Structures are given as C-alpha cells and as structure tokens.
Short mmCIF file of C-alpha atoms and ligand atoms in Angstrom, two decimals:
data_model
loop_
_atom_site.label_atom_id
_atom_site.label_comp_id
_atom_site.label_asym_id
_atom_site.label_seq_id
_atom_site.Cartn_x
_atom_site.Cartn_y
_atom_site.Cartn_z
CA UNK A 24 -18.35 -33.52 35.89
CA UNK A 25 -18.92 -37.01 34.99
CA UNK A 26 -16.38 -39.46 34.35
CA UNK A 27 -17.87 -40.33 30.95
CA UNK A 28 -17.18 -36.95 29.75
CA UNK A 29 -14.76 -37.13 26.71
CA UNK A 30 -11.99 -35.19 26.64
CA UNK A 31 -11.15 -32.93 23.74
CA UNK A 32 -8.04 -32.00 22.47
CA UNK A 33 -7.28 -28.56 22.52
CA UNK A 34 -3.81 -27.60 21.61
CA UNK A 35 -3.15 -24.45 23.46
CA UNK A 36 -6.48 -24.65 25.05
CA UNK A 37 -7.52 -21.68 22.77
CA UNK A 38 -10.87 -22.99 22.92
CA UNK A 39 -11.20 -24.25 26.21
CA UNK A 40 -12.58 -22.19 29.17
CA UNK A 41 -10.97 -23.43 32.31
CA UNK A 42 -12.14 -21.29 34.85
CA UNK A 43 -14.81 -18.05 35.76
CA UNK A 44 -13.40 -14.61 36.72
CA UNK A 45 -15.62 -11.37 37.71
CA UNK A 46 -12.32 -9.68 37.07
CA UNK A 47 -11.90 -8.86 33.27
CA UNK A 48 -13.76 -9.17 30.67
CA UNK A 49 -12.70 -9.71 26.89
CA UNK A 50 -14.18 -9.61 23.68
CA UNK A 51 -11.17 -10.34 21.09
CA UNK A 52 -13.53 -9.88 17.82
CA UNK A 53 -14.69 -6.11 19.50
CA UNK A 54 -11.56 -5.41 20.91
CA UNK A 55 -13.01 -4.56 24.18
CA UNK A 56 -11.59 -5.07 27.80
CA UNK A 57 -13.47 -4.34 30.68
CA UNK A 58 -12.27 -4.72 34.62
CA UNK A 59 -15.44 -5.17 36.66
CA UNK A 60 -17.65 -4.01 33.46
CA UNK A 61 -15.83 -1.02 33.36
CA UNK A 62 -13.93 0.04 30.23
CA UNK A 63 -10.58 -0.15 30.10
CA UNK A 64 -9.73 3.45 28.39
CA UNK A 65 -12.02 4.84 31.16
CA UNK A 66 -9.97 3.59 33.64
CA UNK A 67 -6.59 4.38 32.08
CA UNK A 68 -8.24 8.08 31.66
CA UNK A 69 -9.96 8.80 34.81
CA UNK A 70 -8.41 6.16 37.54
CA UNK A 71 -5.12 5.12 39.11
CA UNK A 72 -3.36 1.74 39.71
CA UNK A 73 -4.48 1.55 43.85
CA UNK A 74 -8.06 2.55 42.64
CA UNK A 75 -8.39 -0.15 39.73
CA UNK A 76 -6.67 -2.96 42.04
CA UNK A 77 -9.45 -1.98 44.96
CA UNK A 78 -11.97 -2.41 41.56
CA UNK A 79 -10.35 -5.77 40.86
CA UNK A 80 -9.97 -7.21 44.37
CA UNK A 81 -13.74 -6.37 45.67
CA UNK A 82 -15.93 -5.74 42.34
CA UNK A 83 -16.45 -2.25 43.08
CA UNK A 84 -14.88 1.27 42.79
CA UNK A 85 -14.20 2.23 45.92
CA UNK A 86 -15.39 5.72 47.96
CA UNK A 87 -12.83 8.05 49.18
CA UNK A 88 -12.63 6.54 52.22
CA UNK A 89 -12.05 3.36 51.53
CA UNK A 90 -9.21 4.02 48.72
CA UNK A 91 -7.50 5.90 51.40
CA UNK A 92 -7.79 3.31 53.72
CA UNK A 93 -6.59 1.03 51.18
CA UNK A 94 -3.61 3.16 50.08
CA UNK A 95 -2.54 3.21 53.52
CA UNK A 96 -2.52 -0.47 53.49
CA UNK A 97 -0.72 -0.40 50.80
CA UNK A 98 2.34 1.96 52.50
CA UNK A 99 2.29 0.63 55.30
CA UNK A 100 3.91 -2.66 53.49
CA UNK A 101 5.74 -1.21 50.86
CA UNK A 102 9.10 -1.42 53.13
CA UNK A 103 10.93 -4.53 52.85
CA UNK A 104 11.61 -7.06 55.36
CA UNK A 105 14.82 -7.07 57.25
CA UNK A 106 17.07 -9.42 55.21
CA UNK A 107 15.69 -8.88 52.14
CA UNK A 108 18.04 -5.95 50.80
CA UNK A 109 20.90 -8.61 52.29
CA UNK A 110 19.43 -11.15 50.05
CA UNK A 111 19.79 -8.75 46.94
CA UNK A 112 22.82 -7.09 47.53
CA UNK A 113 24.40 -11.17 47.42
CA UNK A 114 22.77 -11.79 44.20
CA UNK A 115 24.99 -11.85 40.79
CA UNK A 116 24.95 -7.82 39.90
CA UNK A 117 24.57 -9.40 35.98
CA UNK A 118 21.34 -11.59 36.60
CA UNK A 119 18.70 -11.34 34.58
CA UNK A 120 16.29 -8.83 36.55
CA UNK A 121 13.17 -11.18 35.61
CA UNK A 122 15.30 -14.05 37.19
CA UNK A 123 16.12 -11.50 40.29
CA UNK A 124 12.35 -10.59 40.50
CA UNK A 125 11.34 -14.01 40.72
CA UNK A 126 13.71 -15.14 43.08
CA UNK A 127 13.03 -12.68 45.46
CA UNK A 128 9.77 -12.68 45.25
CA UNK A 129 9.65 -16.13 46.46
CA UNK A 130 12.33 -15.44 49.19
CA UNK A 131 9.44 -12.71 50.55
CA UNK A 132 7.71 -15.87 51.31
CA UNK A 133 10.55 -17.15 54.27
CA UNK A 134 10.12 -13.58 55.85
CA UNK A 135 6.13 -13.88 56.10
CA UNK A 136 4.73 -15.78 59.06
CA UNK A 137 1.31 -15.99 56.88
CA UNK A 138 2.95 -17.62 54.22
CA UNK A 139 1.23 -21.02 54.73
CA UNK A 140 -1.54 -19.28 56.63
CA UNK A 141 -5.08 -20.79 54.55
CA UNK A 142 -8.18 -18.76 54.13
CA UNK A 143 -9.36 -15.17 52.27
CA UNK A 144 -8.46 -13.04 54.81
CA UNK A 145 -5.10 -14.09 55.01
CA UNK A 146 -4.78 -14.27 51.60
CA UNK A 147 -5.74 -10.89 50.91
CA UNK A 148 -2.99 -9.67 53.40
CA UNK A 149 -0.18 -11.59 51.57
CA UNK A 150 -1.81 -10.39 48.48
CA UNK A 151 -1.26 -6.34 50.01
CA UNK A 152 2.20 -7.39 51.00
CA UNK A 153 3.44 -8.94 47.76
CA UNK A 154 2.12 -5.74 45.25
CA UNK A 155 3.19 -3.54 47.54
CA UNK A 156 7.13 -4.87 48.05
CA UNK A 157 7.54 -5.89 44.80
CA UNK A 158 8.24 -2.36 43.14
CA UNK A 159 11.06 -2.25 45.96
CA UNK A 160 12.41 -5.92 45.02
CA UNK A 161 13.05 -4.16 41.15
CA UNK A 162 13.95 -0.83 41.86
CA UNK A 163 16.60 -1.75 44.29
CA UNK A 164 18.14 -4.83 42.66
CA UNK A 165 18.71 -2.23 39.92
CA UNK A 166 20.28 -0.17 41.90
CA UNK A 167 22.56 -2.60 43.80
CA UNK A 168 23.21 -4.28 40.13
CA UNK A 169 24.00 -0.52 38.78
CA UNK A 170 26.47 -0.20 42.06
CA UNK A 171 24.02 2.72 44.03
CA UNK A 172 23.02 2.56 47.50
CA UNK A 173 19.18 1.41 48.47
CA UNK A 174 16.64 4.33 48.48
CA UNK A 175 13.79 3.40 51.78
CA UNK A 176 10.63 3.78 50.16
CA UNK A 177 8.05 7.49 50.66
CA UNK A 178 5.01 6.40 51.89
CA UNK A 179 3.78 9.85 50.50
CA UNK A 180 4.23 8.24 47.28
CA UNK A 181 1.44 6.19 45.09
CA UNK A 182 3.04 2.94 44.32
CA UNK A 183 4.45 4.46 40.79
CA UNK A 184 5.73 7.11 42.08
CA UNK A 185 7.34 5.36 44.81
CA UNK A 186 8.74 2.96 42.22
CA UNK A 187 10.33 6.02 40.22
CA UNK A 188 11.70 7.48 42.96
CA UNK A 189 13.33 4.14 44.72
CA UNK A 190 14.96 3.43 40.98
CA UNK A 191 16.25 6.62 40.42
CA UNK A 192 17.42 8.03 44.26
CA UNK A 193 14.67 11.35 42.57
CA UNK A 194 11.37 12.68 42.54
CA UNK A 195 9.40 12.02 39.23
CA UNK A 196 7.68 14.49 37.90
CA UNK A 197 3.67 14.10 38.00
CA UNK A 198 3.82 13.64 34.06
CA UNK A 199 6.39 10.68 33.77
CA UNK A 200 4.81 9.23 37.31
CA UNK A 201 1.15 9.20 35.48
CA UNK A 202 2.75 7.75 32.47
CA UNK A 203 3.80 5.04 35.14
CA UNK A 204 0.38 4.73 37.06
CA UNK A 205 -1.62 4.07 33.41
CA UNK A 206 0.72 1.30 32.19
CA UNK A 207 0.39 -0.13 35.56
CA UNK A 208 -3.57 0.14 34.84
CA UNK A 209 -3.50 -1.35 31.52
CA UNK A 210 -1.61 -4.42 32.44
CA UNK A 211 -3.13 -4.94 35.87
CA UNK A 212 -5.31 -8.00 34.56
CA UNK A 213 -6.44 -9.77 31.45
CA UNK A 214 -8.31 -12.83 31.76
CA UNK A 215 -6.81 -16.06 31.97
CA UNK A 216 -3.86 -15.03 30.20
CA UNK A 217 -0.80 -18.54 30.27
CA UNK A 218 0.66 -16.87 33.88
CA UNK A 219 -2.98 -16.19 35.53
CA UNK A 220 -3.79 -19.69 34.24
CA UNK A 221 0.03 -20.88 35.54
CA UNK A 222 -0.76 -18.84 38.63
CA UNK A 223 -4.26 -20.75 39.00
CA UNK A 224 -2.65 -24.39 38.96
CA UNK A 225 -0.54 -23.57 41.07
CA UNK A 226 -2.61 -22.63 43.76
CA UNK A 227 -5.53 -24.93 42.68
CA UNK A 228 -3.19 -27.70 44.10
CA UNK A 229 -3.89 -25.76 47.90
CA UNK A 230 -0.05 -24.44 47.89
CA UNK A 231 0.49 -20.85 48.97
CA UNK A 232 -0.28 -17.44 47.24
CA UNK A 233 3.53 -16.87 46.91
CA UNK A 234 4.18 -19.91 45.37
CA UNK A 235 1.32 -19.58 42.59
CA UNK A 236 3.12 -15.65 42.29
CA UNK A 237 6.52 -17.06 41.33
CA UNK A 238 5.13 -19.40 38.92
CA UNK A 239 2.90 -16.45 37.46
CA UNK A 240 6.08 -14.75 37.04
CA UNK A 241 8.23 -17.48 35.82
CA UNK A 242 5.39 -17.84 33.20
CA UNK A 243 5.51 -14.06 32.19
CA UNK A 244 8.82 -14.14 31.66
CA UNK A 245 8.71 -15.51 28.02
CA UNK A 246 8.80 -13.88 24.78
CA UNK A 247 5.63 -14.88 23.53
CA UNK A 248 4.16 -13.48 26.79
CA UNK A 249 5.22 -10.17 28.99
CA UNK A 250 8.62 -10.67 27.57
CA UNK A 251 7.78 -9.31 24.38
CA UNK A 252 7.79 -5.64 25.11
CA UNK A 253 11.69 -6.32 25.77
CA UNK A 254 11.74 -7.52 22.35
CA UNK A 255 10.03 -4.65 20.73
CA UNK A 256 12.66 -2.24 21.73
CA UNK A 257 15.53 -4.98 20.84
CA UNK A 258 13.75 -4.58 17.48
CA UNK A 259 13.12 -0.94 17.57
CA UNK A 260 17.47 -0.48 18.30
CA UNK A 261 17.98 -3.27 15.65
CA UNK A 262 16.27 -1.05 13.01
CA UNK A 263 17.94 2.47 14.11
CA UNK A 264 16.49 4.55 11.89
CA UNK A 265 13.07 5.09 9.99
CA UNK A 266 14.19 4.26 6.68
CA UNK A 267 15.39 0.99 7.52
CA UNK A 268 11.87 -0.16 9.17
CA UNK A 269 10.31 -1.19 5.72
CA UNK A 270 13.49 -3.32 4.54
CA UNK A 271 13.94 -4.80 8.26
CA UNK A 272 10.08 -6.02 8.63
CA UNK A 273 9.54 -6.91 4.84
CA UNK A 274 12.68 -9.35 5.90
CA UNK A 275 11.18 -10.67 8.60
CA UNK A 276 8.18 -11.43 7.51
CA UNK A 277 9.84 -13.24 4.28
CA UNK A 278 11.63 -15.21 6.97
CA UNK A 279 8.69 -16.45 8.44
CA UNK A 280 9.78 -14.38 12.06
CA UNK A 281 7.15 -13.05 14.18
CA UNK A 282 7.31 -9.39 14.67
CA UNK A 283 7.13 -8.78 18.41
CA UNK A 284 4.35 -6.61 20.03
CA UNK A 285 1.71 -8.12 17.81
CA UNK A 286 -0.89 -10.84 17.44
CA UNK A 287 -2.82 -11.68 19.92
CA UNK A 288 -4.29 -15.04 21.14
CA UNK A 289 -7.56 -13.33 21.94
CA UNK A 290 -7.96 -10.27 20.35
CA UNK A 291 -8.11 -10.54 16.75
CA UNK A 292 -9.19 -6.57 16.77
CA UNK A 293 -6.75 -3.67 17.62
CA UNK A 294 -5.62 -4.22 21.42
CA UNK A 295 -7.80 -1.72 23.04
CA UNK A 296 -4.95 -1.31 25.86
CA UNK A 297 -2.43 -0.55 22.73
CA UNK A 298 -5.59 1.66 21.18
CA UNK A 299 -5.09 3.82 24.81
CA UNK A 300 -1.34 3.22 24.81
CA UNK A 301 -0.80 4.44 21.14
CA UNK A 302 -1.72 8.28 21.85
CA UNK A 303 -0.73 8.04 24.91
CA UNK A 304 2.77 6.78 24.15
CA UNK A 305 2.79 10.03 21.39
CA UNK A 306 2.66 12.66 24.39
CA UNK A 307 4.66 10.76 26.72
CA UNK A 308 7.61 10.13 23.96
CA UNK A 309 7.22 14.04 22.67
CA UNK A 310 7.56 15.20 26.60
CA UNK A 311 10.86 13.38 26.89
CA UNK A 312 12.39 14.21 23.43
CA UNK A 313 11.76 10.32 21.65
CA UNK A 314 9.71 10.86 18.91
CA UNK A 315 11.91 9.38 16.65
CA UNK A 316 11.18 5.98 18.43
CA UNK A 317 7.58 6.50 18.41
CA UNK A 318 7.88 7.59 14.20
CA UNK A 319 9.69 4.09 13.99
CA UNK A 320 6.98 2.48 15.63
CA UNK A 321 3.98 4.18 13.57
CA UNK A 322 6.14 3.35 10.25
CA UNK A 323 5.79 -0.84 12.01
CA UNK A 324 2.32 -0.41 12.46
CA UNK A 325 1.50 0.90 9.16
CA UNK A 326 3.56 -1.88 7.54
CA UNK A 327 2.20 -4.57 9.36
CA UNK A 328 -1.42 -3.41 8.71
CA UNK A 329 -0.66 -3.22 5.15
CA UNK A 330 0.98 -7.07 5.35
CA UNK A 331 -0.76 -9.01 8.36
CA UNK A 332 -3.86 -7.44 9.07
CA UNK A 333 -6.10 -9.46 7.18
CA UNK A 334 -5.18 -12.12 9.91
CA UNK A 335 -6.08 -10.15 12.35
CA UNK A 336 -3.12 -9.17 13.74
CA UNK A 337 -2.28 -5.79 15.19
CA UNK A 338 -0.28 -4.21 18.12
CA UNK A 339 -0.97 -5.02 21.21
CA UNK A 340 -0.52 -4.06 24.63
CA UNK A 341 3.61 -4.57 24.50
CA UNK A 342 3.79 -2.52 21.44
CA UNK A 343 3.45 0.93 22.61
CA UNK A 344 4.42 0.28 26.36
CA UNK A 345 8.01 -0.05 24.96
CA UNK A 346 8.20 2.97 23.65
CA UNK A 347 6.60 4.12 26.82
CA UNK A 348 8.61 2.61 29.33
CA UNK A 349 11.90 3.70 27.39
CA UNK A 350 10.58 7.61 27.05
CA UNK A 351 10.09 7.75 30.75
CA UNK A 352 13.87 6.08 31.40
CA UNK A 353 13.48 2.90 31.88
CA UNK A 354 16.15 -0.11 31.36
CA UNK A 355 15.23 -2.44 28.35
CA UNK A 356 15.58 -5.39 30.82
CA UNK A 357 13.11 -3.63 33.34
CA UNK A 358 10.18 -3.64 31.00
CA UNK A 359 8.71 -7.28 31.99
CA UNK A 360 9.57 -6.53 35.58
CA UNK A 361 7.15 -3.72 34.89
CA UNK A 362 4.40 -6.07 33.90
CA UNK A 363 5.13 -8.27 36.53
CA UNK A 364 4.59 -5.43 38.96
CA UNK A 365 1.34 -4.39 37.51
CA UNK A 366 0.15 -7.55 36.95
CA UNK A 367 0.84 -9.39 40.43
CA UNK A 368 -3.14 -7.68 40.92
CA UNK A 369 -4.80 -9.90 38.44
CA UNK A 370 -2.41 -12.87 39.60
CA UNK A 371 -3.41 -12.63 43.77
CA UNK A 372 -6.90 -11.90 42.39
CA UNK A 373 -7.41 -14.81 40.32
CA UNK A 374 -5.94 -17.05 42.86
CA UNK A 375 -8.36 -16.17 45.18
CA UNK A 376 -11.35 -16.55 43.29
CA UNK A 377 -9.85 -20.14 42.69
CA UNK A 378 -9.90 -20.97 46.28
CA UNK A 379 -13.25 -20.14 46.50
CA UNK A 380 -14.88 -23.15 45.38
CA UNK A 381 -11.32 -24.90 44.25
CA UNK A 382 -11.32 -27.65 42.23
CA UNK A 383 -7.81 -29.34 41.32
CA UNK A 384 -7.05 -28.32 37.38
CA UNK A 385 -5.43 -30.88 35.74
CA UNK A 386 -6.01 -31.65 32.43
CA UNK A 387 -5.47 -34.88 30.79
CA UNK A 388 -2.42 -35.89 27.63
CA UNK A 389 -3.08 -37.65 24.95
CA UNK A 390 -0.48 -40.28 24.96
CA UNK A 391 1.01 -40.71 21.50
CA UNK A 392 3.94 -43.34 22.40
CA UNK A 393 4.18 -46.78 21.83
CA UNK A 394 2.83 -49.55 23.88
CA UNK A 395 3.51 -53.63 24.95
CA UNK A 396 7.36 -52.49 24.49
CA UNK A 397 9.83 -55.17 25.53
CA UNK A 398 11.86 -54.08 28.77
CA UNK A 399 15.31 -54.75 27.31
CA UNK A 400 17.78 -55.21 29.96
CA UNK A 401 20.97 -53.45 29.70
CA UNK A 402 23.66 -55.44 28.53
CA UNK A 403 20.76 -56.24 25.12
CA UNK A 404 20.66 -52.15 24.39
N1 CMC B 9 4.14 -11.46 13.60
C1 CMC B 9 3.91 -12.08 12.42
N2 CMC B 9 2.99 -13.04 12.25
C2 CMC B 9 2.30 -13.41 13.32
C3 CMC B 9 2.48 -12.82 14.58
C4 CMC B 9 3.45 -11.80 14.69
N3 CMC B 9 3.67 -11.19 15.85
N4 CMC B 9 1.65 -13.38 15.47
C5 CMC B 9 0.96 -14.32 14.80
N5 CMC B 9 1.35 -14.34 13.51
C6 CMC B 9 0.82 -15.21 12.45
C7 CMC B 9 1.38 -16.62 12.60
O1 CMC B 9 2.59 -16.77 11.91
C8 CMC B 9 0.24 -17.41 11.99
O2 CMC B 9 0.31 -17.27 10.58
P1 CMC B 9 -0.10 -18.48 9.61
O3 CMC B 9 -1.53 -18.77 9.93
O4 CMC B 9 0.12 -17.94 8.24
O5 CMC B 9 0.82 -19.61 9.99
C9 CMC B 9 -1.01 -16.66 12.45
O6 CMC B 9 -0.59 -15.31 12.64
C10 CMC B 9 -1.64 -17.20 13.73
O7 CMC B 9 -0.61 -17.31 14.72
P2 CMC B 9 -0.70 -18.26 16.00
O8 CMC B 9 0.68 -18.56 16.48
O9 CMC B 9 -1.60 -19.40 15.73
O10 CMC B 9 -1.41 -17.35 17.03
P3 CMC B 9 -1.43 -17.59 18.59
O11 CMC B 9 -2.76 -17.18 19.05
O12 CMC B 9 -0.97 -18.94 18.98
O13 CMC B 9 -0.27 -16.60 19.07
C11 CMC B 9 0.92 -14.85 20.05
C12 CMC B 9 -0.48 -15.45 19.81
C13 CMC B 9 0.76 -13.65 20.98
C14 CMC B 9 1.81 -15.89 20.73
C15 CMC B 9 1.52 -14.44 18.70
O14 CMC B 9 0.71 -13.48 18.08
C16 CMC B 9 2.95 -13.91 18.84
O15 CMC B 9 3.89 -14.70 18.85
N6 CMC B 9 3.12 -12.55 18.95
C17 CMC B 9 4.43 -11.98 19.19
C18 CMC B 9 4.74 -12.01 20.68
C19 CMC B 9 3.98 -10.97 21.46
O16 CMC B 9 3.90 -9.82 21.07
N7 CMC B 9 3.43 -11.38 22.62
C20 CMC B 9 2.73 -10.48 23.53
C21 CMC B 9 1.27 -10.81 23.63
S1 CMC B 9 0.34 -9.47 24.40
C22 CMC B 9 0.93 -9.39 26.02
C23 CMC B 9 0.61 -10.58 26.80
O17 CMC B 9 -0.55 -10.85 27.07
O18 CMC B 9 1.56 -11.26 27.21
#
C-alpha cells in the first residue's frame, strides 16, 4: 500500500476489512454462515467438532482415514503436562474461571519446548496441543475450585465427551455429549470476530501462537462478546418466571439497557447458528426437564421481535446456547469457557493464515489533543 493512501476513520472498524480468511464465510443481510463453503446447519446436523476443525484447518472434509488419524492426534495430547494440575490446584478456588482459563492457557506455553518454535508445521502442532488440553484446563479447575479430585482424561472419548466426563468424574450420555459436540460446532469460527482480530495482532507482530491464544481469550471474555451467554442466563434467573419476562424487558428497553444474546455486529438477519440452536435447544431443554427456561426464552424472543426487530436485531448465537449449556448441567460461569474451548479452532486457524504472507496490523489514531502546549515545570502546576 502506498504511503499516500488516506486513512479513514472507522470507529469500530465495522466497515473496514482487515484481513482474508478461507475459513468462514458471512453474509449478515442473508443470515448465512458457511465454514469452507459449507453451511453451517449442515454441519451442526451431519458433522462433529474434530471433523469441522479438520474442515477449518485444511479446507477440506476429511476421509475416514484421515479424521481418525486426526482424532488420534488429538488424544494423544489431550493429557496435561506434568505441573500443570500443580499450577491449578495453587490457584484461588474463587477465580473467575475465564481468568483461570486464560492463565493457564498461557502457563501451557512454559511446558512446550515449541513454544517459540516459527513455521506451519510447528504451528499446527501447538495448535493440536492447545484445543486438545484446554477442555482439561476447565474441567479440572472446576473441579479443584468445587473441592473434587482430577479425573485423567479417556482417550476413547471425542473431545466433548471427554470434557463431560473430566467435569463431572461420569460418563455422558450420547444425547447431552451431542448437545456438547454441536455447540462446539457452531462456535468453532466466525470471521474476524474482536478476539480472532485480537488473536491476529497479536501474532501479526511474529510472537507465538500461545500468546495470540491468551489475548483471543482475554478478548472473549467481555460481555459484548462470548461473555454474553453468561449474561443471558443472569437475565433468564433475574426474571424467574414467564409472567415477569414482558414487565422485565419492556423495563429494559425503557432504560435504554441492551438485552443480552442479541444484536449482532454482522448479522442484521436471524443468527443462523441461533436459527440451528433454537430447535435444538427445545429437545435438549425437554430431555433434561428445563422447558420452563426455554418458554422464558421464546416469551424474550417474541418480545424483542415485536420491539427491536425493525433494527435488525435478533438472537444470536449466545441466546439459545445458554439455555443449552444450563439443560445439559453446566455452571453459569462455565459458559464462555465453553466458547473459548470451541473457538480456540478459528483462533490457531486464523493465526496461521496470518503468518502466511504476514504483514504487521497496526492501524493508525486520529489524534484529537491539543498541540504547541507549554511544558510547565512542576513547582508552576
Ligand atoms: N438490546 C437492545 N438494543 C440493542 C441491542 C441489544 N442487545 N444490540 C443493539 N441494540 C441497539 C442499540 O441500542 C442501537 O440502537 P439505536 O440505534 O437506537 O441507538 C442499535 O441497536 C445499534 O447498536 P450498535 O451498538 O451500533 O450495534 P453494534 O454492531 O456496535 O453492536 C453488539 C453489536 C453485539 C455489541 C450489540 O448488539 C450488543 O451489545 N448485544 C448484546 C451483547 C451480545 O449478545 N453479544 C454477543 C454477540 S454474538 C457472540 C459473539 O460473537 O461474541
């Protein structure tokens, strides 16, 4: 780019494209999302987590024998290192578990020899390592924080079901463990969402992959980001019963408050992951005895489509995975750990499609400030 190129300002950088992905594709007006140019309620229907992050990592679905071989990649690093379960069992049992997460995730860094190692091959074994010991990192913090001894991973398990059964010291049962596997899908990647793009920077400056994965995760952690599904169900216990959903959102919309779970930066159509999640959500909360929760959350949606629609504003993604993650027993505090988990695909895959063919990102400030100011020394103040 030439130097003469002006700058625009672009609060938010809504409408500025700062990098190319082959990874997911969005069209907010259609309220479509593809991985790899495949739909995304395809996926969530027909494939699993390892099979969509093999689609996201190499542009292809894979054949049987190389999503096996995968898998068992996979397995063979979901134990943790030595030191690690030392590391957790000595942090505060009331820390935040997005805190935890992102703490330990970068202390996975001191136990890898590759950590600084450069190039795509290496990359794309810390990338194996990090998804693959980060459902450990949650499950067993929880645990430690909840007072329970570690559960060793199954390497029998796929990665949600190995989640499920480090968390809970059981066996899921193929339903709740597919409930699992498909929010894992529908979260694995999203364009250059604020912690892909954080994620990006980070490694467009030629630091490491685990570096640019804590900041992706530090990023995630807000409520305008993958901590809003925590704040749906805060809302959803807030409002306790169905009849008090039309006096507690007419309130907060009078206030000016956003309602969590909706709105979108991109898609200004229905979600298409929260189209998927919505049914889906329905069986999974009828399964486990909370359909009240779900009721609550249809009586939101209706409101809010009656109110806010017009602006294009409907439920996305964290709306329905809240109700989700709760039905299938999941803490509150867990749920952006969850995304975090699911999501550490699209962050290790964007960072490598960075590196190839890097270029520094670092935008520019308008400075707004004064100028020709006076240095006035101290005692003149
Ligand atoms: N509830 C009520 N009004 C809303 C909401 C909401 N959730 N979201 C946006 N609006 C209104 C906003 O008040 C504004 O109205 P007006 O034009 O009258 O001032 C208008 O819609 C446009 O809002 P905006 O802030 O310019 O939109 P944005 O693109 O900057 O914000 C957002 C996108 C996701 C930050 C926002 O919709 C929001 O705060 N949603 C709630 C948090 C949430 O659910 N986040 C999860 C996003 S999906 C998962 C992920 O990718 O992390």
């Amino acid at each position: 780019m030439s130097l003469a190129t002006a700058p625009t300002f672009d609060k938010g950088l809504a409408n500025t494209i700062a990098a190319e992905t082959q990874m997911s594709f969005i069209d907010g007006g259609k309220g479509v999302l593809e991985y790899v140019g495949i739909d995304i309620d395809a996926l969530a229907r027909n494939s699993t987590f390892e099979e969509t992050v093999y689609l996201l990592w190499n542009r292809r679905l894979p054949s049987r024998t190389e999503l096996e071989s995968f898998t068992a990649d996979l397995r063979a690093e979901y134990e943790l290192p030595g030191g690690m379960l030392d590391l957790i069992s000595k942090l505060p049992r009331d820390a935040t578990p997005m805190h935890a997460l992102r703490t330990l995730v970068s202390a996975l860094a001191l136990h890898d020899a590759e950590a600084d190692v450069e190039g795509a091959e290496a990359n794309e074994r810390k990338a194996i390592r990090l998804l693959a010991k980060t459902p450990a990192l949650i499950a067993n913090f929880d645990r430690f924080r909840k007072g329970k001894p570690f559960v060793a991973s199954d390497t029998s398990l796929s990665m949600a079901a190995n989640f499920l059964w480090m968390l809970n010291g059981a066996k899921p049962t193929d339903a709740v463990a597919k409930a699992l596997d498909v929010c894992l899908i529908l979260h694995a990647d999203h364009g250059l969402n604020a912690s892909t793009f954080a994620g990006r920077v980070t490694i467009s400056t030629l630091s490491d992959l685990y570096s640019a994965i804590v900041t992706a995760i530090g990023t995630l952690k807000g409520p305008l980001h993958g901590g809003a599904n925590e704040e749906v169900m805060i809302m959803l216990r807030e409002i306790g019963a169905i009849e008090q959903v039309e006096p507690y959102i007419m309130a907060r919309l009078k206030a000016k408050d956003r309602i969590m779970g909706f709105g979108h930066r991109v898609y200004k159509a229905y979600d298409p992951r929260a189209t998927y999640l919505k049914t889906f959500a329905k069986q999974v909360a009828t399964d486990t005895g909370n359909l009240s929760l779900y009721e609550m959350s249809r009586r939101i949606e209706e409101i809010m489509a009656r109110e806010v629609a017009a602006k294009g504003i409907y439920p996305n993604v964290d709306f329905y995975s809240a109700t989700t993650y709760h039905s299938i027993g999941i803490d509150l505090d867990l749920f952006t750990c969850m995304f975090a988990m699911s999501r550490i695909a699209g962050w290790a895959g964007h960072c490598i499609e960075q590196l190839d063919g890097n270029r520094l990102i670092r935008p520019a400030a308008a400075y707004v400030g004064p100028h020709g100011q006076p240095y006035v020394a101290m005692q003149e103040r």
